[in-house]
PDB file of C-alpha atoms in Angstrom:
ATOM      1  CA  UNK A   1     104.067  58.810 115.870  1.00 38.00           C
ATOM      2  CA  UNK A   2     104.223  62.566 115.307  1.00 40.00           C
ATOM      3  CA  UNK A   3     101.330  63.367 117.653  1.00 41.00           C
ATOM      4  CA  UNK A   4     102.674  60.985 120.267  1.00 40.00           C
ATOM      5  CA  UNK A   5     106.148  62.513 120.240  1.00 40.00           C
ATOM      6  CA  UNK A   6     104.842  66.064 120.439  1.00 38.00           C
ATOM      7  CA  UNK A   7     102.690  65.171 123.436  1.00 36.00           C
ATOM      8  CA  UNK A   8     105.746  63.732 125.157  1.00 35.00           C
ATOM      9  CA  UNK A   9     107.803  66.836 124.451  1.00 39.00           C
ATOM     10  CA  UNK A  10     105.269  69.477 125.416  1.00 36.00           C
ATOM     11  CA  UNK A  11     104.257  67.645 128.550  1.00 36.00           C
ATOM     12  CA  UNK A  12     107.744  66.728 129.544  1.00 39.00           C
ATOM     13  CA  UNK A  13     110.031  69.667 130.122  1.00 40.00           C
ATOM     14  CA  UNK A  14     111.206  69.208 133.660  1.00 38.00           C
ATOM     15  CA  UNK A  15     113.969  71.037 135.438  1.00 37.00           C
ATOM     16  CA  UNK A  16     115.277  68.883 138.211  1.00 33.00           C
ATOM     17  CA  UNK A  17     118.491  69.239 140.077  1.00 35.00           C
ATOM     18  CA  UNK A  18     120.689  66.396 138.828  1.00 35.00           C
ATOM     19  CA  UNK A  19     119.840  63.000 140.336  1.00 33.00           C
ATOM     20  CA  UNK A  20     116.959  64.416 142.392  1.00 43.00           C
ATOM     21  CA  UNK A  21     113.512  62.855 141.849  1.00 46.00           C
ATOM     22  CA  UNK A  22     110.508  65.026 141.020  1.00 54.00           C
ATOM     23  CA  UNK A  23     107.806  65.462 143.604  1.00 65.00           C
ATOM     24  CA  UNK A  24     104.249  65.547 142.319  1.00 74.00           C
ATOM     25  CA  UNK A  25     102.895  69.022 141.759  1.00 79.00           C
ATOM     26  CA  UNK A  26     100.480  70.500 144.235  1.00 91.00           C
ATOM     27  CA  UNK A  27      98.290  73.597 144.207  1.00 94.00           C
ATOM     28  CA  UNK A  28      97.129  75.017 147.524  1.00 94.00           C
ATOM     29  CA  UNK A  29      94.804  77.923 148.126  1.00 93.00           C
ATOM     30  CA  UNK A  30      91.670  78.901 149.987  1.00 91.00           C
ATOM     31  CA  UNK A  31      88.788  81.109 149.008  1.00 90.00           C
ATOM     32  CA  UNK A  32      88.127  83.886 151.497  1.00 90.00           C
ATOM     33  CA  UNK A  33      84.814  85.720 151.148  1.00 86.00           C
ATOM     34  CA  UNK A  34      84.805  88.991 153.014  1.00 77.00           C
ATOM     35  CA  UNK A  35      81.849  90.663 154.671  1.00 68.00           C
ATOM     36  CA  UNK A  36      80.712  92.385 151.489  1.00 64.00           C
ATOM     37  CA  UNK A  37      80.812  89.132 149.522  1.00 79.00           C
ATOM     38  CA  UNK A  38      84.033  89.903 147.691  1.00 85.00           C
ATOM     39  CA  UNK A  39      85.835  86.564 147.394  1.00 87.00           C
ATOM     40  CA  UNK A  40      89.560  86.162 146.814  1.00 89.00           C
ATOM     41  CA  UNK A  41      92.028  83.283 146.639  1.00 91.00           C
ATOM     42  CA  UNK A  42      94.397  83.457 149.578  1.00 92.00           C
ATOM     43  CA  UNK A  43      97.634  81.535 150.248  1.00 93.00           C
ATOM     44  CA  UNK A  44      97.895  80.391 146.613  1.00 96.00           C
ATOM     45  CA  UNK A  45     100.914  78.100 146.256  1.00 96.00           C
ATOM     46  CA  UNK A  46     102.346  75.969 143.450  1.00 97.00           C
ATOM     47  CA  UNK A  47     104.892  73.366 144.550  1.00 96.00           C
ATOM     48  CA  UNK A  48     106.508  70.291 143.012  1.00 95.00           C
ATOM     49  CA  UNK A  49     106.517  69.268 139.338  1.00 94.00           C
ATOM     50  CA  UNK A  50     104.038  71.362 137.336  1.00 95.00           C
ATOM     51  CA  UNK A  51     101.462  69.613 135.137  1.00 94.00           C
ATOM     52  CA  UNK A  52      98.113  70.290 133.470  1.00 94.00           C
ATOM     53  CA  UNK A  53      96.198  69.315 136.607  1.00 95.00           C
ATOM     54  CA  UNK A  54      97.972  72.117 138.487  1.00 96.00           C
ATOM     55  CA  UNK A  55      97.027  74.658 135.803  1.00 96.00           C
ATOM     56  CA  UNK A  56      93.404  73.458 135.913  1.00 96.00           C
ATOM     57  CA  UNK A  57      93.344  73.708 139.710  1.00 96.00           C
ATOM     58  CA  UNK A  58      94.652  77.286 139.703  1.00 96.00           C
ATOM     59  CA  UNK A  59      92.058  78.248 137.083  1.00 95.00           C
ATOM     60  CA  UNK A  60      89.252  76.577 139.051  1.00 95.00           C
ATOM     61  CA  UNK A  61      90.182  78.391 142.276  1.00 94.00           C
ATOM     62  CA  UNK A  62      90.115  81.751 140.463  1.00 93.00           C
ATOM     63  CA  UNK A  63      86.803  80.965 138.757  1.00 92.00           C
ATOM     64  CA  UNK A  64      85.222  79.840 142.022  1.00 91.00           C
ATOM     65  CA  UNK A  65      86.266  83.061 143.757  1.00 89.00           C
ATOM     66  CA  UNK A  66      84.875  85.161 140.921  1.00 88.00           C
ATOM     67  CA  UNK A  67      81.615  83.192 140.807  1.00 88.00           C
ATOM     68  CA  UNK A  68      81.048  83.611 144.547  1.00 87.00           C
ATOM     69  CA  UNK A  69      81.719  87.358 144.461  1.00 86.00           C
ATOM     70  CA  UNK A  70      78.791  89.763 144.451  1.00 84.00           C
ATOM     71  CA  UNK A  71      79.859  91.988 141.569  1.00 78.00           C
ATOM     72  CA  UNK A  72      77.589  94.789 142.804  1.00 79.00           C
ATOM     73  CA  UNK A  73      79.896  95.089 145.817  1.00 72.00           C
ATOM     74  CA  UNK A  74      82.977  95.686 143.635  1.00 71.00           C
ATOM     75  CA  UNK A  75      83.034  99.356 142.542  1.00 63.00           C
ATOM     76  CA  UNK A  76      85.832  98.853 139.995  1.00 64.00           C
ATOM     77  CA  UNK A  77      86.060  95.400 138.448  1.00 57.00           C
ATOM     78  CA  UNK A  78      89.302  96.305 136.672  1.00 57.00           C
ATOM     79  CA  UNK A  79      91.069  96.691 140.035  1.00 59.00           C
ATOM     80  CA  UNK A  80      89.462  93.637 141.637  1.00 64.00           C
ATOM     81  CA  UNK A  81      92.281  91.228 142.525  1.00 70.00           C
ATOM     82  CA  UNK A  82      90.946  87.663 142.644  1.00 77.00           C
ATOM     83  CA  UNK A  83      94.358  86.516 143.868  1.00 75.00           C
ATOM     84  CA  UNK A  84      97.193  88.863 144.756  1.00 88.00           C
ATOM     85  CA  UNK A  85     100.127  86.517 145.458  1.00 94.00           C
ATOM     86  CA  UNK A  86     101.246  83.183 144.029  1.00 96.00           C
ATOM     87  CA  UNK A  87     104.035  81.452 145.972  1.00 97.00           C
ATOM     88  CA  UNK A  88     106.352  79.210 143.941  1.00 98.00           C
ATOM     89  CA  UNK A  89     108.665  76.359 144.895  1.00 97.00           C
ATOM     90  CA  UNK A  90     109.046  74.062 141.903  1.00 96.00           C
ATOM     91  CA  UNK A  91     111.707  72.172 139.933  1.00 95.00           C
ATOM     92  CA  UNK A  92     109.767  72.716 136.696  1.00 94.00           C
ATOM     93  CA  UNK A  93     107.467  70.494 134.685  1.00 93.00           C
ATOM     94  CA  UNK A  94     105.143  70.955 131.730  1.00 93.00           C
ATOM     95  CA  UNK A  95     105.832  74.000 129.565  1.00 94.00           C
ATOM     96  CA  UNK A  96     102.195  74.478 128.424  1.00 93.00           C
ATOM     97  CA  UNK A  97     100.914  74.118 131.993  1.00 95.00           C
ATOM     98  CA  UNK A  98     103.445  76.638 133.302  1.00 96.00           C
ATOM     99  CA  UNK A  99     102.540  79.076 130.525  1.00 97.00           C
ATOM    100  CA  UNK A 100      98.850  78.670 131.338  1.00 97.00           C
ATOM    101  CA  UNK A 101      99.474  79.502 135.002  1.00 97.00           C
ATOM    102  CA  UNK A 102     101.767  82.383 133.997  1.00 97.00           C
ATOM    103  CA  UNK A 103      99.037  83.867 131.796  1.00 97.00           C
ATOM    104  CA  UNK A 104      96.578  83.606 134.676  1.00 96.00           C
ATOM    105  CA  UNK A 105      99.112  85.390 136.896  1.00 95.00           C
ATOM    106  CA  UNK A 106      99.377  88.176 134.316  1.00 95.00           C
ATOM    107  CA  UNK A 107      95.623  88.402 133.757  1.00 92.00           C
ATOM    108  CA  UNK A 108      95.002  88.750 137.483  1.00 91.00           C
ATOM    109  CA  UNK A 109      98.043  90.984 138.099  1.00 91.00           C
ATOM    110  CA  UNK A 110      99.623  88.669 140.652  1.00 94.00           C
ATOM    111  CA  UNK A 111     102.827  88.973 142.628  1.00 95.00           C
ATOM    112  CA  UNK A 112     105.069  85.886 142.272  1.00 97.00           C
ATOM    113  CA  UNK A 113     106.908  85.092 145.488  1.00 97.00           C
ATOM    114  CA  UNK A 114     109.801  82.628 145.792  1.00 97.00           C
ATOM    115  CA  UNK A 115     110.509  82.371 149.535  1.00 96.00           C
ATOM    116  CA  UNK A 116     113.939  82.022 151.090  1.00 95.00           C
ATOM    117  CA  UNK A 117     115.142  78.437 150.781  1.00 95.00           C
ATOM    118  CA  UNK A 118     112.810  77.790 147.828  1.00 96.00           C
ATOM    119  CA  UNK A 119     113.646  77.512 144.135  1.00 97.00           C
ATOM    120  CA  UNK A 120     111.771  78.251 140.928  1.00 97.00           C
ATOM    121  CA  UNK A 121     113.538  76.328 138.179  1.00 97.00           C
ATOM    122  CA  UNK A 122     113.053  75.719 134.443  1.00 95.00           C
ATOM    123  CA  UNK A 123     109.339  75.703 133.506  1.00 95.00           C
ATOM    124  CA  UNK A 124     108.542  77.381 136.828  1.00 97.00           C
ATOM    125  CA  UNK A 125     110.393  80.448 135.517  1.00 97.00           C
ATOM    126  CA  UNK A 126     107.582  80.827 132.963  1.00 97.00           C
ATOM    127  CA  UNK A 127     105.118  81.357 135.824  1.00 98.00           C
ATOM    128  CA  UNK A 128     107.530  83.749 137.507  1.00 98.00           C
ATOM    129  CA  UNK A 129     107.853  85.712 134.257  1.00 97.00           C
ATOM    130  CA  UNK A 130     104.062  85.962 133.950  1.00 97.00           C
ATOM    131  CA  UNK A 131     103.559  87.788 137.247  1.00 96.00           C
ATOM    132  CA  UNK A 132     103.406  91.588 137.165  1.00 95.00           C
ATOM    133  CA  UNK A 133     105.589  91.789 140.296  1.00 95.00           C
ATOM    134  CA  UNK A 134     108.374  89.280 140.996  1.00 96.00           C
ATOM    135  CA  UNK A 135     109.950  88.803 144.394  1.00 95.00           C
ATOM    136  CA  UNK A 136     112.784  86.338 144.780  1.00 96.00           C
ATOM    137  CA  UNK A 137     115.742  88.644 145.238  1.00 93.00           C
ATOM    138  CA  UNK A 138     114.719  90.168 148.576  1.00 91.00           C
ATOM    139  CA  UNK A 139     113.736  86.794 150.060  1.00 94.00           C
ATOM    140  CA  UNK A 140     116.771  84.825 148.901  1.00 94.00           C
ATOM    141  CA  UNK A 141     114.685  82.561 146.656  1.00 96.00           C
ATOM    142  CA  UNK A 142     116.532  81.074 143.675  1.00 97.00           C
ATOM    143  CA  UNK A 143     115.638  81.313 139.974  1.00 98.00           C
ATOM    144  CA  UNK A 144     117.206  78.592 137.822  1.00 97.00           C
ATOM    145  CA  UNK A 145     117.257  77.674 134.129  1.00 96.00           C
ATOM    146  CA  UNK A 146     118.401  74.897 131.817  1.00 95.00           C
ATOM    147  CA  UNK A 147     117.537  73.476 128.398  1.00 91.00           C
ATOM    148  CA  UNK A 148     114.239  71.654 127.849  1.00 87.00           C
ATOM    149  CA  UNK A 149     114.381  67.900 127.290  1.00 80.00           C
ATOM    150  CA  UNK A 150     112.240  64.891 126.400  1.00 73.00           C
ATOM    151  CA  UNK A 151     110.848  62.506 128.946  1.00 68.00           C
ATOM    152  CA  UNK A 152     111.802  58.921 128.298  1.00 57.00           C
ATOM    153  CA  UNK A 153     109.772  57.213 125.578  1.00 56.00           C
ATOM    154  CA  UNK A 154     111.055  53.607 125.651  1.00 50.00           C
ATOM    155  CA  UNK A 155     108.205  52.233 123.532  1.00 58.00           C
ATOM    156  CA  UNK A 156     108.503  54.863 120.816  1.00 63.00           C
ATOM    157  CA  UNK A 157     110.800  54.930 117.842  1.00 71.00           C
ATOM    158  CA  UNK A 158     113.199  57.893 117.962  1.00 72.00           C
ATOM    159  CA  UNK A 159     112.696  60.053 114.855  1.00 77.00           C
ATOM    160  CA  UNK A 160     115.482  62.626 114.561  1.00 81.00           C
ATOM    161  CA  UNK A 161     113.614  64.893 112.142  1.00 84.00           C
ATOM    162  CA  UNK A 162     110.467  64.923 114.250  1.00 83.00           C
ATOM    163  CA  UNK A 163     112.485  65.658 117.385  1.00 82.00           C
ATOM    164  CA  UNK A 164     114.178  68.538 115.566  1.00 86.00           C
ATOM    165  CA  UNK A 165     110.868  70.005 114.378  1.00 88.00           C
ATOM    166  CA  UNK A 166     109.121  69.606 117.728  1.00 86.00           C
ATOM    167  CA  UNK A 167     112.036  70.958 119.752  1.00 88.00           C
ATOM    168  CA  UNK A 168     112.393  73.981 117.474  1.00 90.00           C
ATOM    169  CA  UNK A 169     108.651  74.659 117.743  1.00 90.00           C
ATOM    170  CA  UNK A 170     108.773  74.504 121.533  1.00 91.00           C
ATOM    171  CA  UNK A 171     111.692  76.926 121.754  1.00 92.00           C
ATOM    172  CA  UNK A 172     109.795  79.319 119.466  1.00 94.00           C
ATOM    173  CA  UNK A 173     106.770  79.061 121.775  1.00 95.00           C
ATOM    174  CA  UNK A 174     108.957  79.948 124.762  1.00 96.00           C
ATOM    175  CA  UNK A 175     110.442  82.953 122.941  1.00 96.00           C
ATOM    176  CA  UNK A 176     106.966  84.143 121.965  1.00 97.00           C
ATOM    177  CA  UNK A 177     105.768  83.754 125.551  1.00 97.00           C
ATOM    178  CA  UNK A 178     108.675  85.812 126.876  1.00 97.00           C
ATOM    179  CA  UNK A 179     107.861  88.588 124.370  1.00 97.00           C
ATOM    180  CA  UNK A 180     104.267  88.495 125.574  1.00 97.00           C
ATOM    181  CA  UNK A 181     105.476  88.962 129.156  1.00 97.00           C
ATOM    182  CA  UNK A 182     107.963  91.757 128.283  1.00 96.00           C
ATOM    183  CA  UNK A 183     110.894  89.489 129.084  1.00 97.00           C
ATOM    184  CA  UNK A 184     113.914  89.254 126.785  1.00 96.00           C
ATOM    185  CA  UNK A 185     113.891  86.422 124.251  1.00 95.00           C
ATOM    186  CA  UNK A 186     117.579  86.107 125.065  1.00 95.00           C
ATOM    187  CA  UNK A 187     116.517  84.237 128.206  1.00 96.00           C
ATOM    188  CA  UNK A 188     115.318  81.371 125.986  1.00 95.00           C
ATOM    189  CA  UNK A 189     118.705  81.353 124.253  1.00 93.00           C
ATOM    190  CA  UNK A 190     120.437  81.293 127.641  1.00 94.00           C
ATOM    191  CA  UNK A 191     118.346  78.284 128.649  1.00 94.00           C
ATOM    192  CA  UNK A 192     119.604  76.385 125.616  1.00 93.00           C
ATOM    193  CA  UNK A 193     123.205  77.046 126.643  1.00 93.00           C
ATOM    194  CA  UNK A 194     122.702  75.249 129.962  1.00 92.00           C
ATOM    195  CA  UNK A 195     122.702  71.412 129.703  1.00 92.00           C
ATOM    196  CA  UNK A 196     119.487  69.701 130.754  1.00 89.00           C
ATOM    197  CA  UNK A 197     121.495  67.689 133.289  1.00 89.00           C
ATOM    198  CA  UNK A 198     122.388  70.810 135.299  1.00 92.00           C
ATOM    199  CA  UNK A 199     120.880  74.077 136.500  1.00 95.00           C
ATOM    200  CA  UNK A 200     122.187  77.622 136.187  1.00 96.00           C
ATOM    201  CA  UNK A 201     120.898  79.853 138.947  1.00 97.00           C
ATOM    202  CA  UNK A 202     120.478  83.473 137.876  1.00 97.00           C
ATOM    203  CA  UNK A 203     122.048  86.303 139.849  1.00 96.00           C
ATOM    204  CA  UNK A 204     120.110  89.516 140.435  1.00 95.00           C
ATOM    205  CA  UNK A 205     122.154  91.072 137.621  1.00 96.00           C
ATOM    206  CA  UNK A 206     121.209  88.181 135.313  1.00 96.00           C
ATOM    207  CA  UNK A 207     117.538  88.599 136.142  1.00 96.00           C
ATOM    208  CA  UNK A 208     117.682  92.307 135.342  1.00 96.00           C
ATOM    209  CA  UNK A 209     119.568  91.618 132.091  1.00 96.00           C
ATOM    210  CA  UNK A 210     116.874  89.241 130.845  1.00 96.00           C
ATOM    211  CA  UNK A 211     113.927  91.344 131.982  1.00 95.00           C
ATOM    212  CA  UNK A 212     112.933  89.403 135.111  1.00 96.00           C
ATOM    213  CA  UNK A 213     112.791  92.726 136.919  1.00 95.00           C
ATOM    214  CA  UNK A 214     110.829  93.344 140.101  1.00 94.00           C
ATOM    215  CA  UNK A 215     107.917  94.987 138.267  1.00 92.00           C
ATOM    216  CA  UNK A 216     106.763  94.417 134.716  1.00 89.00           C
ATOM    217  CA  UNK A 217     107.298  97.682 132.762  1.00 88.00           C
ATOM    218  CA  UNK A 218     103.693  97.827 131.519  1.00 88.00           C
ATOM    219  CA  UNK A 219     102.382  97.331 135.052  1.00 87.00           C
ATOM    220  CA  UNK A 220     104.785 100.022 136.271  1.00 85.00           C
ATOM    221  CA  UNK A 221     103.500 102.458 133.663  1.00 89.00           C
ATOM    222  CA  UNK A 222      99.884 101.658 134.490  1.00 87.00           C
ATOM    223  CA  UNK A 223     100.459 102.264 138.193  1.00 87.00           C
ATOM    224  CA  UNK A 224     102.410 105.472 137.540  1.00 88.00           C
ATOM    225  CA  UNK A 225      99.687 106.889 135.295  1.00 91.00           C
ATOM    226  CA  UNK A 226      97.006 105.936 137.823  1.00 89.00           C
ATOM    227  CA  UNK A 227      98.990 107.532 140.660  1.00 91.00           C
ATOM    228  CA  UNK A 228      99.627 110.718 138.656  1.00 92.00           C
ATOM    229  CA  UNK A 229      95.910 110.995 137.899  1.00 92.00           C
ATOM    230  CA  UNK A 230      95.040 110.444 141.562  1.00 91.00           C
ATOM    231  CA  UNK A 231      97.411 113.258 142.588  1.00 92.00           C
ATOM    232  CA  UNK A 232      96.331 115.559 139.765  1.00 94.00           C
ATOM    233  CA  UNK A 233      99.843 115.666 138.298  1.00 93.00           C
ATOM    234  CA  UNK A 234     101.142 115.583 134.765  1.00 93.00           C
ATOM    235  CA  UNK A 235     103.175 112.511 133.882  1.00 91.00           C
ATOM    236  CA  UNK A 236     106.371 114.584 133.676  1.00 93.00           C
ATOM    237  CA  UNK A 237     105.801 116.093 137.120  1.00 93.00           C
ATOM    238  CA  UNK A 238     105.084 112.638 138.513  1.00 93.00           C
ATOM    239  CA  UNK A 239     108.404 111.458 137.032  1.00 93.00           C
ATOM    240  CA  UNK A 240     110.208 114.343 138.737  1.00 93.00           C
ATOM    241  CA  UNK A 241     108.678 113.517 142.104  1.00 92.00           C
ATOM    242  CA  UNK A 242     109.385 109.809 141.636  1.00 91.00           C
ATOM    243  CA  UNK A 243     113.045 110.676 141.123  1.00 92.00           C
ATOM    244  CA  UNK A 244     113.028 112.628 144.392  1.00 92.00           C
ATOM    245  CA  UNK A 245     111.469 109.655 146.184  1.00 90.00           C
ATOM    246  CA  UNK A 246     114.164 107.298 144.885  1.00 88.00           C
ATOM    247  CA  UNK A 247     116.904 109.801 145.718  1.00 88.00           C
ATOM    248  CA  UNK A 248     115.857 110.780 149.229  1.00 87.00           C
ATOM    249  CA  UNK A 249     113.461 108.146 150.630  1.00 89.00           C
ATOM    250  CA  UNK A 250     114.849 104.728 149.646  1.00 83.00           C
ATOM    251  CA  UNK A 251     117.165 104.310 152.659  1.00 81.00           C
ATOM    252  CA  UNK A 252     114.810 105.769 155.254  1.00 79.00           C
ATOM    253  CA  UNK A 253     112.982 103.565 157.730  1.00 79.00           C
ATOM    254  CA  UNK A 254     109.947 105.826 157.266  1.00 83.00           C
ATOM    255  CA  UNK A 255     109.902 105.246 153.503  1.00 85.00           C
ATOM    256  CA  UNK A 256     106.110 105.329 153.109  1.00 87.00           C
ATOM    257  CA  UNK A 257     105.710 108.596 155.007  1.00 88.00           C
ATOM    258  CA  UNK A 258     108.641 110.122 153.156  1.00 90.00           C
ATOM    259  CA  UNK A 259     107.336 109.030 149.744  1.00 90.00           C
ATOM    260  CA  UNK A 260     103.812 110.248 150.464  1.00 90.00           C
ATOM    261  CA  UNK A 261     105.144 113.623 151.562  1.00 90.00           C
ATOM    262  CA  UNK A 262     107.323 114.057 148.484  1.00 92.00           C
ATOM    263  CA  UNK A 263     104.586 112.964 146.088  1.00 92.00           C
ATOM    264  CA  UNK A 264     102.106 115.358 147.695  1.00 91.00           C
ATOM    265  CA  UNK A 265     104.357 118.411 147.801  1.00 92.00           C
ATOM    266  CA  UNK A 266     107.077 117.839 145.226  1.00 91.00           C
ATOM    267  CA  UNK A 267     109.713 118.928 147.759  1.00 89.00           C
ATOM    268  CA  UNK A 268     112.767 117.031 149.053  1.00 86.00           C
ATOM    269  CA  UNK A 269     112.216 115.490 152.511  1.00 76.00           C
ATOM    270  CA  UNK A 270     114.762 117.845 154.134  1.00 73.00           C
ATOM    271  CA  UNK A 271     112.213 120.618 153.685  1.00 61.00           C
ATOM    272  CA  UNK A 272     109.327 118.599 155.118  1.00 58.00           C
ATOM    273  CA  UNK A 273     108.081 117.105 158.346  1.00 58.00           C
ATOM    274  CA  UNK A 274     106.925 113.638 157.271  1.00 51.00           C
ATOM    275  CA  UNK A 275     106.541 112.078 160.710  1.00 49.00           C
ATOM    276  CA  UNK A 276     102.866 111.608 159.860  1.00 45.00           C
ATOM    277  CA  UNK A 277     101.208 110.527 156.622  1.00 42.00           C
ATOM    278  CA  UNK A 278     100.240 114.140 155.878  1.00 43.00           C
ATOM    279  CA  UNK A 279     103.081 116.330 154.710  1.00 42.00           C
ATOM    280  CA  UNK A 280     103.536 119.593 156.599  1.00 43.00           C
ATOM    281  CA  UNK A 281     106.162 122.132 155.567  1.00 42.00           C
ATOM    282  CA  UNK A 282     108.659 122.807 158.346  1.00 40.00           C
ATOM    283  CA  UNK A 283     108.925 126.339 159.753  1.00 39.00           C
TER     284      UNK A 283
END
C-alpha cells in the first residue's frame, strides 16, 4: 500500500485550470548538425501535462546531439550549448519528471521561454526555475502556482498517516529543489496557500520576490567574471562599468552599441560616439 500510494503522489501533481482537462504531454525538438559537426537541439518545446516520458525524451534529444557532435570541433566543451532554449506551455504534471527536466535545463544552461498566450503552471514552474535565464515577463507568458494533490485512487484504501508522510516528503523535495536552483523556499510555502482547485498567477513582483528572476544569480556571476576577464578588468571595475550601462544605455534603441562602448572605455555614453560597435571618443 505504501509504495503504491507514493507512486500515485509523486506521479500525480497536476496543475490544471479548474474544470479543464489535461492534454497529454509532448516534447518537440530537432537536432541540427552544423557544418563543423557540432550538433544542437533546436526548437525544444514541452507542452501539455508533464510525465516521465517527456523527461526521457528531453534527455534522449540532448544525448543524441552530444553523441553526434565531433568533440574535436568544439574548442571549449564547457561553453558548448547542446540546447539553448526550452519553450514551455504546460498545466503541470509529474513533480519528479519536471524536476528532471529542470535539472537538465540547469546542466545545459538553457533559457526557459513562456510565449505570450502560454502558461507555465504548477509542476511546470519547476522546469522554469531550473533554467539559468527565464523569460515570461517580456513575452506576456503566465507563471501559475497551486498546492500539489493526489490523483484519484479509487481502488486503494485511503491511509491518512501515509498521505501525511508522503505529502510532507514531497513538499520537502520541492523546497530542496528550489534551494538547488537558487529560488526561495518560500515559493513552496506560497504554493501550499493556494488551493489545488485554483491557480494563482504570479506578478512580475511576485516572481522577483521568490527568486524567479530573469537570470539565475550564479549564472550572472559566472558571465560577469568571464566578461571581466575578457576585457582585462578587475571585478570591481566591471561592476562600475555595468552600473554605467544600466544607468545610461537601458532606454536606448542602440543598447548593444552603447553597452559595448561603455564596457570598453568606462566612460558614460555622452562622452562617446557609439554609432558603431567600436567606441571612439568624441572630439
